[in-house]
Amino acid sequence: MPNAHYKGWLMTDDQHPVLQDSNGLYGDRKSLEPLMRSILASVPDAMIVINASGQILAFSAAAERLFGYTAKDIAGKNVSILMDDNHRTHHDQYIDNYLITGEKQIIGIGRIVEARLADGRVIPVELKIGEAEIDGERLFTGYIRDISEKQANALRLNEMQVELANFSRLSAVGTMASAMAHELNQPLTAVANYLEAARDLLNNADADTLAFVQEALDAAANQSIRAGQIVRRLRDYVSRGELDMRPVSLPELIEDAASLAKVGIEGQLARVIARVPDGFPRVLADRLQLRQVIVNLVRNAIEALSDTHNPQIWISAERNEDLAIITVEDNGPGFASGEDASPFDAFNSTKPGGMGLGLSICQTIMDAHGTVIQYAPSDKGGAAFKFTLRLDEGAQEDA
Ligand code: ADP
């Protein structure tokens, strides 16, 4: 069978008996082959079919273009060669877990993961997996879309715009706060003046002055209500409405965040190592906001590591009773602390184009979650940012 003639087609009679089956499910081999070839040559996304051992059975023409391997070369190899290091070691285990427990971690759900191309580059891709059982053999079909660069923008534009709208409001908090402080000053000064006047009037209390005192106290009360309204307006402005608190699985969230943090970075990319113990329970958080926190921390770390040899970032989770302690740390230079500067101060940046808002946004988000984010030098040499989140009560352990 001259497979090499057909882009994206790699099956042969002897290699993959599942496709030799002519019991009616697939039709006979003669009618099957042109059909499969046309699908593999024309399916717009990269499409890869693997068996339960992770062995590649089919590789579409778009997959050849995306990954830079020919279907012929990659036939029969383990699909883990297309994955980044983190995934590579775990992929066979994922499949085994799924086959044993039936618990779906990715099947049927789109996920952003990192793909390794033939030239060694790692790019963010959107992966969707479908599953079929053919004559007792489990086959998995992955559809992969490159979301680096232009496509990342197009695909994420909507979502990003919504997020940006929310976060740019948070970003303006610094400016807003000083405007508010100015506005608050007026009613508070008025309250102080009215109260002082009332106190002085009470020195010579008669019926007339008591009426004045009453008026002054009324005016003071009104001014303090006005001050209260200003504070409430500030709080509503900052809190961005409701938090959408749900159980969130950390390994998936970390993976998405790490991939997003790398999009558009020019220069050296650090290795991101996720350390979430197997079976770690879900945490309660607003998923998009938590992802934003991790994106900001990882991005900062990548930038801080631009001149570091063997740059590494660790994102780890450990359990302390009903809390998860999450740490993002790196082996970079660490925060260059000035006198009493804190990395969380708004508008404090050491980067040429930096706004100095990333960490203050993280702080605001953690504050809304009822927790704090703290900085300490990492024992790995660089910066360590730590925060806690509540674990999902009555949580089922993740399989
Ligand atoms: P920006 O990234 O716009 O500068 P951030 O609020 O995110 O704003 O960060 C503020 C400053 O904190 C950065 O300019 C940098 O000097 C410092 N910083 C943040 N993260 C790290 C890190 N991982 N290592 C060293 N310094 C850091």
mmCIF file of N, CA and C in Angstrom, residues 166-291:
data_model
loop_
_atom_site.group_PDB
_atom_site.id
_atom_site.type_symbol
_atom_site.label_atom_id
_atom_site.label_comp_id
_atom_site.label_asym_id
_atom_site.label_seq_id
_atom_site.Cartn_x
_atom_site.Cartn_y
_atom_site.Cartn_z
ATOM 1 N N ASN A 166 -12.587 44.121 33.082
ATOM 2 C CA ASN A 166 -12.663 44.016 34.536
ATOM 3 C C ASN A 166 -11.372 44.455 35.199
ATOM 4 N N PHE A 167 -10.261 43.953 34.621
ATOM 5 C CA PHE A 167 -9.001 44.205 35.305
ATOM 6 C C PHE A 167 -8.494 45.623 35.090
ATOM 7 N N SER A 168 -8.904 46.253 33.966
ATOM 8 C CA SER A 168 -8.419 47.614 33.826
ATOM 9 C C SER A 168 -9.138 48.493 34.835
ATOM 10 N N ARG A 169 -10.355 48.075 35.224
ATOM 11 C CA ARG A 169 -11.013 48.814 36.300
ATOM 12 C C ARG A 169 -10.206 48.663 37.589
ATOM 13 N N LEU A 170 -9.769 47.412 37.817
ATOM 14 C CA LEU A 170 -8.943 47.196 39.014
ATOM 15 C C LEU A 170 -7.662 48.001 38.910
ATOM 16 N N SER A 171 -7.130 48.054 37.662
ATOM 17 C CA SER A 171 -5.852 48.731 37.481
ATOM 18 C C SER A 171 -5.970 50.207 37.818
ATOM 19 N N ALA A 172 -7.163 50.753 37.626
ATOM 20 C CA ALA A 172 -7.316 52.185 37.860
ATOM 21 C C ALA A 172 -7.521 52.487 39.340
ATOM 22 N N VAL A 173 -7.454 51.439 40.158
ATOM 23 C CA VAL A 173 -7.756 51.610 41.568
ATOM 24 C C VAL A 173 -6.869 52.661 42.225
ATOM 25 N N GLY A 174 -5.588 52.632 41.865
ATOM 26 C CA GLY A 174 -4.647 53.578 42.471
ATOM 27 C C GLY A 174 -5.099 55.017 42.244
ATOM 28 N N THR A 175 -5.395 55.340 40.970
ATOM 29 C CA THR A 175 -5.837 56.687 40.623
ATOM 30 C C THR A 175 -7.141 57.000 41.345
ATOM 31 N N MET A 176 -8.036 56.015 41.271
ATOM 32 C CA MET A 176 -9.358 56.174 41.874
ATOM 33 C C MET A 176 -9.218 56.449 43.369
ATOM 34 N N ALA A 177 -8.319 55.701 44.012
ATOM 35 C CA ALA A 177 -8.194 55.825 45.458
ATOM 36 C C ALA A 177 -7.765 57.242 45.832
ATOM 37 N N SER A 178 -6.843 57.841 45.026
ATOM 38 C CA SER A 178 -6.405 59.177 45.438
ATOM 39 C C SER A 178 -7.518 60.183 45.184
ATOM 40 N N ALA A 179 -8.298 59.982 44.090
ATOM 41 C CA ALA A 179 -9.430 60.878 43.857
ATOM 42 C C ALA A 179 -10.436 60.760 45.011
ATOM 43 N N MET A 180 -10.655 59.530 45.439
ATOM 44 C CA MET A 180 -11.615 59.296 46.524
ATOM 45 C C MET A 180 -11.134 59.929 47.822
ATOM 46 N N ALA A 181 -9.840 59.816 48.076
ATOM 47 C CA ALA A 181 -9.298 60.366 49.319
ATOM 48 C C ALA A 181 -9.567 61.866 49.325
ATOM 49 N N HIS A 182 -9.400 62.481 48.149
ATOM 50 C CA HIS A 182 -9.643 63.910 48.030
ATOM 51 C C HIS A 182 -11.112 64.229 48.325
ATOM 52 N N GLU A 183 -12.000 63.433 47.697
ATOM 53 C CA GLU A 183 -13.440 63.661 47.885
ATOM 54 C C GLU A 183 -13.858 63.460 49.333
ATOM 55 N N LEU A 184 -13.250 62.453 49.973
ATOM 56 C CA LEU A 184 -13.610 62.123 51.359
ATOM 57 C C LEU A 184 -13.200 63.223 52.322
ATOM 58 N N ASN A 185 -12.134 63.891 51.938
ATOM 59 C CA ASN A 185 -11.603 64.934 52.800
ATOM 60 C C ASN A 185 -12.653 66.005 53.106
ATOM 61 N N GLN A 186 -13.454 66.333 52.074
ATOM 62 C CA GLN A 186 -14.434 67.418 52.269
ATOM 63 C C GLN A 186 -15.461 67.085 53.344
ATOM 64 N N PRO A 187 -16.212 65.993 53.211
ATOM 65 C CA PRO A 187 -17.203 65.730 54.272
ATOM 66 C C PRO A 187 -16.567 65.521 55.642
ATOM 67 N N LEU A 188 -15.379 64.926 55.662
ATOM 68 C CA LEU A 188 -14.776 64.678 56.981
ATOM 69 C C LEU A 188 -14.355 65.997 57.648
ATOM 70 N N THR A 189 -13.845 66.932 56.845
ATOM 71 C CA THR A 189 -13.492 68.243 57.412
ATOM 72 C C THR A 189 -14.765 68.941 57.908
ATOM 73 N N ALA A 190 -15.833 68.822 57.091
ATOM 74 C CA ALA A 190 -17.095 69.461 57.491
ATOM 75 C C ALA A 190 -17.600 68.871 58.802
ATOM 76 N N VAL A 191 -17.512 67.532 58.933
ATOM 77 C CA VAL A 191 -17.974 66.880 60.179
ATOM 78 C C VAL A 191 -17.190 67.452 61.358
ATOM 79 N N ALA A 192 -15.881 67.552 61.209
ATOM 80 C CA ALA A 192 -15.038 68.049 62.304
ATOM 81 C C ALA A 192 -15.429 69.487 62.656
ATOM 82 N N ASN A 193 -15.673 70.326 61.607
ATOM 83 C CA ASN A 193 -16.032 71.727 61.874
ATOM 84 C C ASN A 193 -17.357 71.834 62.618
ATOM 85 N N TYR A 194 -18.367 71.089 62.151
ATOM 86 C CA TYR A 194 -19.685 71.143 62.808
ATOM 87 C C TYR A 194 -19.587 70.686 64.259
ATOM 88 N N LEU A 195 -18.819 69.622 64.493
ATOM 89 C CA LEU A 195 -18.722 69.096 65.862
ATOM 90 C C LEU A 195 -18.005 70.088 66.785
ATOM 91 N N GLU A 196 -16.959 70.717 66.242
ATOM 92 C CA GLU A 196 -16.248 71.713 67.067
ATOM 93 C C GLU A 196 -17.169 72.880 67.394
ATOM 94 N N ALA A 197 -17.948 73.325 66.377
ATOM 95 C CA ALA A 197 -18.875 74.440 66.608
ATOM 96 C C ALA A 197 -19.890 74.056 67.676
ATOM 97 N N ALA A 198 -20.418 72.838 67.569
ATOM 98 C CA ALA A 198 -21.417 72.382 68.548
ATOM 99 C C ALA A 198 -20.802 72.375 69.944
ATOM 100 N N ARG A 199 -19.567 71.886 70.045
ATOM 101 C CA ARG A 199 -18.917 71.824 71.363
ATOM 102 C C ARG A 199 -18.768 73.237 71.953
ATOM 103 N N ASP A 200 -18.342 74.196 71.072
ATOM 104 C CA ASP A 200 -18.153 75.559 71.568
ATOM 105 C C ASP A 200 -19.486 76.170 71.997
ATOM 106 N N LEU A 201 -20.538 75.886 71.196
ATOM 107 C CA LEU A 201 -21.852 76.451 71.532
ATOM 108 C C LEU A 201 -22.335 75.951 72.895
ATOM 109 N N LEU A 202 -21.976 74.737 73.235
ATOM 110 C CA LEU A 202 -22.455 74.154 74.501
ATOM 111 C C LEU A 202 -21.836 74.844 75.730
ATOM 112 N N ASN A 203 -20.758 75.618 75.488
ATOM 113 C CA ASN A 203 -20.160 76.360 76.614
ATOM 114 C C ASN A 203 -21.155 77.342 77.226
ATOM 115 N N ASN A 204 -21.975 77.997 76.364
ATOM 116 C CA ASN A 204 -22.970 78.955 76.871
ATOM 117 C C ASN A 204 -24.352 78.450 76.496
ATOM 118 N N ALA A 205 -24.750 77.315 77.002
ATOM 119 C CA ALA A 205 -25.994 76.696 76.533
ATOM 120 C C ALA A 205 -27.205 77.478 77.026
ATOM 121 N N ASP A 206 -28.023 77.929 76.045
ATOM 122 C CA ASP A 206 -29.385 78.386 76.388
ATOM 123 C C ASP A 206 -30.296 77.804 75.321
ATOM 124 N N ALA A 207 -31.582 78.114 75.365
ATOM 125 C CA ALA A 207 -32.543 77.490 74.454
ATOM 126 C C ALA A 207 -32.153 77.732 73.002
ATOM 127 N N ASP A 208 -31.714 78.996 72.701
ATOM 128 C CA ASP A 208 -31.369 79.318 71.313
ATOM 129 C C ASP A 208 -30.136 78.542 70.835
ATOM 130 N N THR A 209 -29.108 78.556 71.708
ATOM 131 C CA THR A 209 -27.894 77.858 71.269
ATOM 132 C C THR A 209 -28.150 76.364 71.104
ATOM 133 N N LEU A 210 -29.028 75.806 71.939
ATOM 134 C CA LEU A 210 -29.323 74.362 71.792
ATOM 135 C C LEU A 210 -29.891 74.057 70.400
ATOM 136 N N ALA A 211 -30.704 74.993 69.907
ATOM 137 C CA ALA A 211 -31.257 74.789 68.551
ATOM 138 C C ALA A 211 -30.119 74.796 67.526
ATOM 139 N N PHE A 212 -29.130 75.685 67.718
ATOM 140 C CA PHE A 212 -27.968 75.714 66.815
ATOM 141 C C PHE A 212 -27.162 74.411 66.906
ATOM 142 N N VAL A 213 -27.005 73.981 68.180
ATOM 143 C CA VAL A 213 -26.239 72.742 68.381
ATOM 144 C C VAL A 213 -26.910 71.598 67.622
ATOM 145 N N GLN A 214 -28.229 71.541 67.746
ATOM 146 C CA GLN A 214 -28.978 70.488 67.062
ATOM 147 C C GLN A 214 -28.728 70.549 65.536
ATOM 148 N N GLU A 215 -28.798 71.762 65.025
ATOM 149 C CA GLU A 215 -28.583 71.943 63.579
ATOM 150 C C GLU A 215 -27.171 71.468 63.175
ATOM 151 N N ALA A 216 -26.181 71.867 64.008
ATOM 152 C CA ALA A 216 -24.796 71.492 63.685
ATOM 153 C C ALA A 216 -24.630 69.972 63.719
ATOM 154 N N LEU A 217 -25.280 69.344 64.713
ATOM 155 C CA LEU A 217 -25.152 67.877 64.801
ATOM 156 C C LEU A 217 -25.849 67.195 63.621
ATOM 157 N N ASP A 218 -27.013 67.738 63.208
ATOM 158 C CA ASP A 218 -27.697 67.194 62.013
ATOM 159 C C ASP A 218 -26.781 67.290 60.798
ATOM 160 N N ALA A 219 -26.178 68.462 60.632
ATOM 161 C CA ALA A 219 -25.300 68.674 59.467
ATOM 162 C C ALA A 219 -24.122 67.704 59.524
ATOM 163 N N ALA A 220 -23.571 67.509 60.746
ATOM 164 C CA ALA A 220 -22.437 66.583 60.882
ATOM 165 C C ALA A 220 -22.861 65.159 60.508
ATOM 166 N N ALA A 221 -24.066 64.769 60.964
ATOM 167 C CA ALA A 221 -24.561 63.419 60.647
ATOM 168 C C ALA A 221 -24.702 63.251 59.132
ATOM 169 N N ASN A 222 -25.268 64.286 58.466
ATOM 170 C CA ASN A 222 -25.449 64.199 57.012
ATOM 171 C C ASN A 222 -24.114 64.064 56.285
ATOM 172 N N GLN A 223 -23.148 64.826 56.745
ATOM 173 C CA GLN A 223 -21.839 64.771 56.099
ATOM 174 C C GLN A 223 -21.192 63.390 56.296
ATOM 175 N N SER A 224 -21.406 62.789 57.471
ATOM 176 C CA SER A 224 -20.770 61.465 57.654
ATOM 177 C C SER A 224 -21.479 60.411 56.813
ATOM 178 N N ILE A 225 -22.795 60.609 56.579
ATOM 179 C CA ILE A 225 -23.480 59.671 55.662
ATOM 180 C C ILE A 225 -22.898 59.825 54.252
ATOM 181 N N ARG A 226 -22.635 61.072 53.867
ATOM 182 C CA ARG A 226 -22.046 61.308 52.543
ATOM 183 C C ARG A 226 -20.676 60.619 52.433
ATOM 184 N N ALA A 227 -19.896 60.725 53.502
ATOM 185 C CA ALA A 227 -18.577 60.080 53.484
ATOM 186 C C ALA A 227 -18.745 58.561 53.330
ATOM 187 N N GLY A 228 -19.727 58.015 54.031
ATOM 188 C CA GLY A 228 -20.000 56.568 53.943
ATOM 189 C C GLY A 228 -20.346 56.156 52.515
ATOM 190 N N GLN A 229 -21.155 57.036 51.836
ATOM 191 C CA GLN A 229 -21.539 56.689 50.451
ATOM 192 C C GLN A 229 -20.322 56.679 49.530
ATOM 193 N N ILE A 230 -19.425 57.607 49.779
ATOM 194 C CA ILE A 230 -18.216 57.656 48.927
ATOM 195 C C ILE A 230 -17.403 56.369 49.116
ATOM 196 N N VAL A 231 -17.271 55.952 50.366
ATOM 197 C CA VAL A 231 -16.503 54.726 50.634
ATOM 198 C C VAL A 231 -17.179 53.531 49.963
ATOM 199 N N ARG A 232 -18.524 53.486 50.045
ATOM 200 C CA ARG A 232 -19.230 52.353 49.432
ATOM 201 C C ARG A 232 -19.017 52.345 47.907
ATOM 202 N N ARG A 233 -19.061 53.547 47.314
ATOM 203 C CA ARG A 233 -18.844 53.620 45.868
ATOM 204 C C ARG A 233 -17.475 53.061 45.505
ATOM 205 N N LEU A 234 -16.480 53.400 46.300
ATOM 206 C CA LEU A 234 -15.118 52.908 46.039
ATOM 207 C C LEU A 234 -15.083 51.388 46.129
ATOM 208 N N ARG A 235 -15.751 50.862 47.164
ATOM 209 C CA ARG A 235 -15.721 49.404 47.357
ATOM 210 C C ARG A 235 -16.402 48.688 46.188
ATOM 211 N N ASP A 236 -17.584 49.222 45.753
ATOM 212 C CA ASP A 236 -18.288 48.585 44.631
ATOM 213 C C ASP A 236 -17.426 48.630 43.382
ATOM 214 N N TYR A 237 -16.741 49.740 43.215
ATOM 215 C CA TYR A 237 -15.914 49.925 42.022
ATOM 216 C C TYR A 237 -14.789 48.898 41.988
ATOM 217 N N VAL A 238 -14.193 48.693 43.155
ATOM 218 C CA VAL A 238 -13.042 47.799 43.217
ATOM 219 C C VAL A 238 -13.454 46.340 43.129
ATOM 220 N N SER A 239 -14.605 46.003 43.714
ATOM 221 C CA SER A 239 -14.865 44.575 43.906
ATOM 222 C C SER A 239 -15.380 43.882 42.652
ATOM 223 N N ARG A 240 -15.636 44.624 41.576
ATOM 224 C CA ARG A 240 -15.961 44.015 40.300
ATOM 225 C C ARG A 240 -17.155 43.077 40.429
ATOM 226 N N GLY A 241 -18.162 43.503 41.142
ATOM 227 C CA GLY A 241 -19.362 42.675 41.247
ATOM 228 C C GLY A 241 -19.083 41.399 42.009
ATOM 229 N N GLU A 242 -19.745 40.341 41.558
ATOM 230 C CA GLU A 242 -19.690 39.093 42.310
ATOM 231 C C GLU A 242 -18.471 38.268 41.942
ATOM 232 N N LEU A 243 -17.958 37.537 42.895
ATOM 233 C CA LEU A 243 -16.943 36.530 42.576
ATOM 234 C C LEU A 243 -17.698 35.259 42.201
ATOM 235 N N ASP A 244 -17.217 34.591 41.183
ATOM 236 C CA ASP A 244 -17.877 33.343 40.799
ATOM 237 C C ASP A 244 -17.108 32.190 41.458
ATOM 238 N N MET A 245 -17.391 31.954 42.737
ATOM 239 C CA MET A 245 -16.618 30.969 43.497
ATOM 240 C C MET A 245 -17.085 29.550 43.176
ATOM 241 N N ARG A 246 -16.165 28.734 42.715
ATOM 242 C CA ARG A 246 -16.472 27.328 42.399
ATOM 243 C C ARG A 246 -15.281 26.467 42.744
ATOM 244 N N PRO A 247 -15.494 25.147 42.826
ATOM 245 C CA PRO A 247 -14.327 24.263 42.997
ATOM 246 C C PRO A 247 -13.471 24.291 41.731
ATOM 247 N N VAL A 248 -12.190 24.516 41.910
ATOM 248 C CA VAL A 248 -11.287 24.631 40.768
ATOM 249 C C VAL A 248 -10.176 23.594 40.917
ATOM 250 N N SER A 249 -9.900 22.872 39.840
ATOM 251 C CA SER A 249 -8.826 21.885 39.879
ATOM 252 C C SER A 249 -7.493 22.578 39.575
ATOM 253 N N LEU A 250 -6.582 22.518 40.519
ATOM 254 C CA LEU A 250 -5.337 23.291 40.373
ATOM 255 C C LEU A 250 -4.451 22.858 39.207
ATOM 256 N N PRO A 251 -4.237 21.537 38.986
ATOM 257 C CA PRO A 251 -3.300 21.185 37.903
ATOM 258 C C PRO A 251 -3.729 21.767 36.563
ATOM 259 N N GLU A 252 -5.049 21.727 36.272
ATOM 260 C CA GLU A 252 -5.505 22.242 34.980
ATOM 261 C C GLU A 252 -5.352 23.750 34.913
ATOM 262 N N LEU A 253 -5.736 24.403 36.005
ATOM 263 C CA LEU A 253 -5.661 25.854 36.020
ATOM 264 C C LEU A 253 -4.214 26.332 35.867
ATOM 265 N N ILE A 254 -3.307 25.642 36.548
ATOM 266 C CA ILE A 254 -1.893 26.040 36.497
ATOM 267 C C ILE A 254 -1.354 25.866 35.080
ATOM 268 N N GLU A 255 -1.769 24.768 34.468
ATOM 269 C CA GLU A 255 -1.291 24.502 33.115
ATOM 270 C C GLU A 255 -1.779 25.577 32.136
ATOM 271 N N ASP A 256 -3.069 25.913 32.232
ATOM 272 C CA ASP A 256 -3.614 26.969 31.368
ATOM 273 C C ASP A 256 -2.881 28.278 31.608
ATOM 274 N N ALA A 257 -2.705 28.615 32.880
ATOM 275 C CA ALA A 257 -2.098 29.904 33.223
ATOM 276 C C ALA A 257 -0.660 29.960 32.729
ATOM 277 N N ALA A 258 0.077 28.841 32.907
ATOM 278 C CA ALA A 258 1.486 28.844 32.498
ATOM 279 C C ALA A 258 1.579 29.015 30.983
ATOM 280 N N SER A 259 0.670 28.365 30.245
ATOM 281 C CA SER A 259 0.707 28.505 28.781
ATOM 282 C C SER A 259 0.372 29.935 28.383
ATOM 283 N N LEU A 260 -0.659 30.501 29.014
ATOM 284 C CA LEU A 260 -1.055 31.870 28.650
ATOM 285 C C LEU A 260 0.043 32.868 28.991
ATOM 286 N N ALA A 261 0.725 32.615 30.112
ATOM 287 C CA ALA A 261 1.759 33.562 30.540
ATOM 288 C C ALA A 261 2.883 33.635 29.514
ATOM 289 N N LYS A 262 3.068 32.542 28.758
ATOM 290 C CA LYS A 262 4.190 32.517 27.808
ATOM 291 C C LYS A 262 3.847 33.153 26.461
ATOM 292 N N VAL A 263 2.540 33.336 26.202
ATOM 293 C CA VAL A 263 2.159 33.862 24.893
ATOM 294 C C VAL A 263 2.733 35.270 24.740
ATOM 295 N N GLY A 264 3.418 35.469 23.618
ATOM 296 C CA GLY A 264 3.896 36.817 23.297
ATOM 297 C C GLY A 264 5.173 37.228 24.008
ATOM 298 N N ILE A 265 5.745 36.361 24.850
ATOM 299 C CA ILE A 265 7.005 36.731 25.514
ATOM 300 C C ILE A 265 8.147 36.601 24.504
ATOM 301 N N GLU A 266 8.936 37.631 24.421
ATOM 302 C CA GLU A 266 10.091 37.536 23.538
ATOM 303 C C GLU A 266 11.308 37.272 24.409
ATOM 304 N N GLY A 267 12.223 36.498 23.899
ATOM 305 C CA GLY A 267 13.419 36.215 24.703
ATOM 306 C C GLY A 267 13.265 34.901 25.438
ATOM 307 N N GLN A 268 14.141 34.734 26.422
ATOM 308 C CA GLN A 268 14.268 33.444 27.092
ATOM 309 C C GLN A 268 12.992 33.046 27.866
ATOM 310 N N LEU A 269 12.537 31.809 27.636
ATOM 311 C CA LEU A 269 11.361 31.310 28.358
ATOM 312 C C LEU A 269 11.824 30.384 29.471
ATOM 313 N N ALA A 270 11.314 30.594 30.665
ATOM 314 C CA ALA A 270 11.713 29.729 31.777
ATOM 315 C C ALA A 270 10.953 28.414 31.720
ATOM 316 N N ARG A 271 11.499 27.409 32.389
ATOM 317 C CA ARG A 271 10.805 26.131 32.496
ATOM 318 C C ARG A 271 9.840 26.228 33.682
ATOM 319 N N VAL A 272 8.571 25.899 33.433
ATOM 320 C CA VAL A 272 7.590 25.988 34.517
ATOM 321 C C VAL A 272 7.316 24.581 35.045
ATOM 322 N N ILE A 273 7.533 24.396 36.331
ATOM 323 C CA ILE A 273 7.360 23.071 36.924
ATOM 324 C C ILE A 273 6.194 23.132 37.895
ATOM 325 N N ALA A 274 5.140 22.362 37.597
ATOM 326 C CA ALA A 274 3.979 22.365 38.498
ATOM 327 C C ALA A 274 4.142 21.228 39.500
ATOM 328 N N ARG A 275 3.968 21.536 40.778
ATOM 329 C CA ARG A 275 4.087 20.497 41.798
ATOM 330 C C ARG A 275 2.826 20.464 42.630
ATOM 331 N N VAL A 276 1.817 19.778 42.097
ATOM 332 C CA VAL A 276 0.579 19.604 42.855
ATOM 333 C C VAL A 276 0.491 18.109 43.161
ATOM 334 N N PRO A 277 0.462 17.737 44.437
ATOM 335 C CA PRO A 277 0.455 16.305 44.747
ATOM 336 C C PRO A 277 -0.738 15.596 44.100
ATOM 337 N N ASP A 278 -0.539 14.345 43.725
ATOM 338 C CA ASP A 278 -1.642 13.558 43.155
ATOM 339 C C ASP A 278 -2.801 13.551 44.125
ATOM 340 N N GLY A 279 -3.994 13.673 43.587
ATOM 341 C CA GLY A 279 -5.176 13.588 44.444
ATOM 342 C C GLY A 279 -5.427 14.850 45.253
ATOM 343 N N PHE A 280 -4.757 15.938 44.893
ATOM 344 C CA PHE A 280 -4.955 17.178 45.658
ATOM 345 C C PHE A 280 -6.394 17.656 45.454
ATOM 346 N N PRO A 281 -7.100 18.004 46.542
ATOM 347 C CA PRO A 281 -8.501 18.425 46.374
ATOM 348 C C PRO A 281 -8.606 19.748 45.614
ATOM 349 N N ARG A 282 -9.832 20.011 45.131
ATOM 350 C CA ARG A 282 -10.038 21.287 44.427
ATOM 351 C C ARG A 282 -10.061 22.445 45.409
ATOM 352 N N VAL A 283 -9.747 23.636 44.916
ATOM 353 C CA VAL A 283 -9.820 24.811 45.787
ATOM 354 C C VAL A 283 -11.057 25.628 45.405
ATOM 355 N N LEU A 284 -11.519 26.440 46.344
ATOM 356 C CA LEU A 284 -12.660 27.301 46.045
ATOM 357 C C LEU A 284 -12.141 28.659 45.598
ATOM 358 N N ALA A 285 -12.481 29.019 44.358
ATOM 359 C CA ALA A 285 -11.968 30.290 43.839
ATOM 360 C C ALA A 285 -12.769 30.711 42.618
ATOM 361 N N ASP A 286 -12.624 31.970 42.235
ATOM 362 C CA ASP A 286 -13.132 32.430 40.958
ATOM 363 C C ASP A 286 -12.068 32.049 39.926
ATOM 364 N N ARG A 287 -12.420 31.136 39.047
ATOM 365 C CA ARG A 287 -11.415 30.510 38.192
ATOM 366 C C ARG A 287 -10.634 31.535 37.346
ATOM 367 N N LEU A 288 -11.389 32.442 36.704
ATOM 368 C CA LEU A 288 -10.713 33.405 35.817
ATOM 369 C C LEU A 288 -9.789 34.333 36.596
ATOM 370 N N GLN A 289 -10.253 34.729 37.791
ATOM 371 C CA GLN A 289 -9.421 35.653 38.570
ATOM 372 C C GLN A 289 -8.185 34.940 39.116
ATOM 373 N N LEU A 290 -8.373 33.691 39.553
ATOM 374 C CA LEU A 290 -7.222 32.942 40.069
ATOM 375 C C LEU A 290 -6.213 32.712 38.938
ATOM 376 N N ARG A 291 -6.753 32.419 37.742
ATOM 377 C CA ARG A 291 -5.852 32.214 36.616
ATOM 378 C C ARG A 291 -5.074 33.497 36.337
#
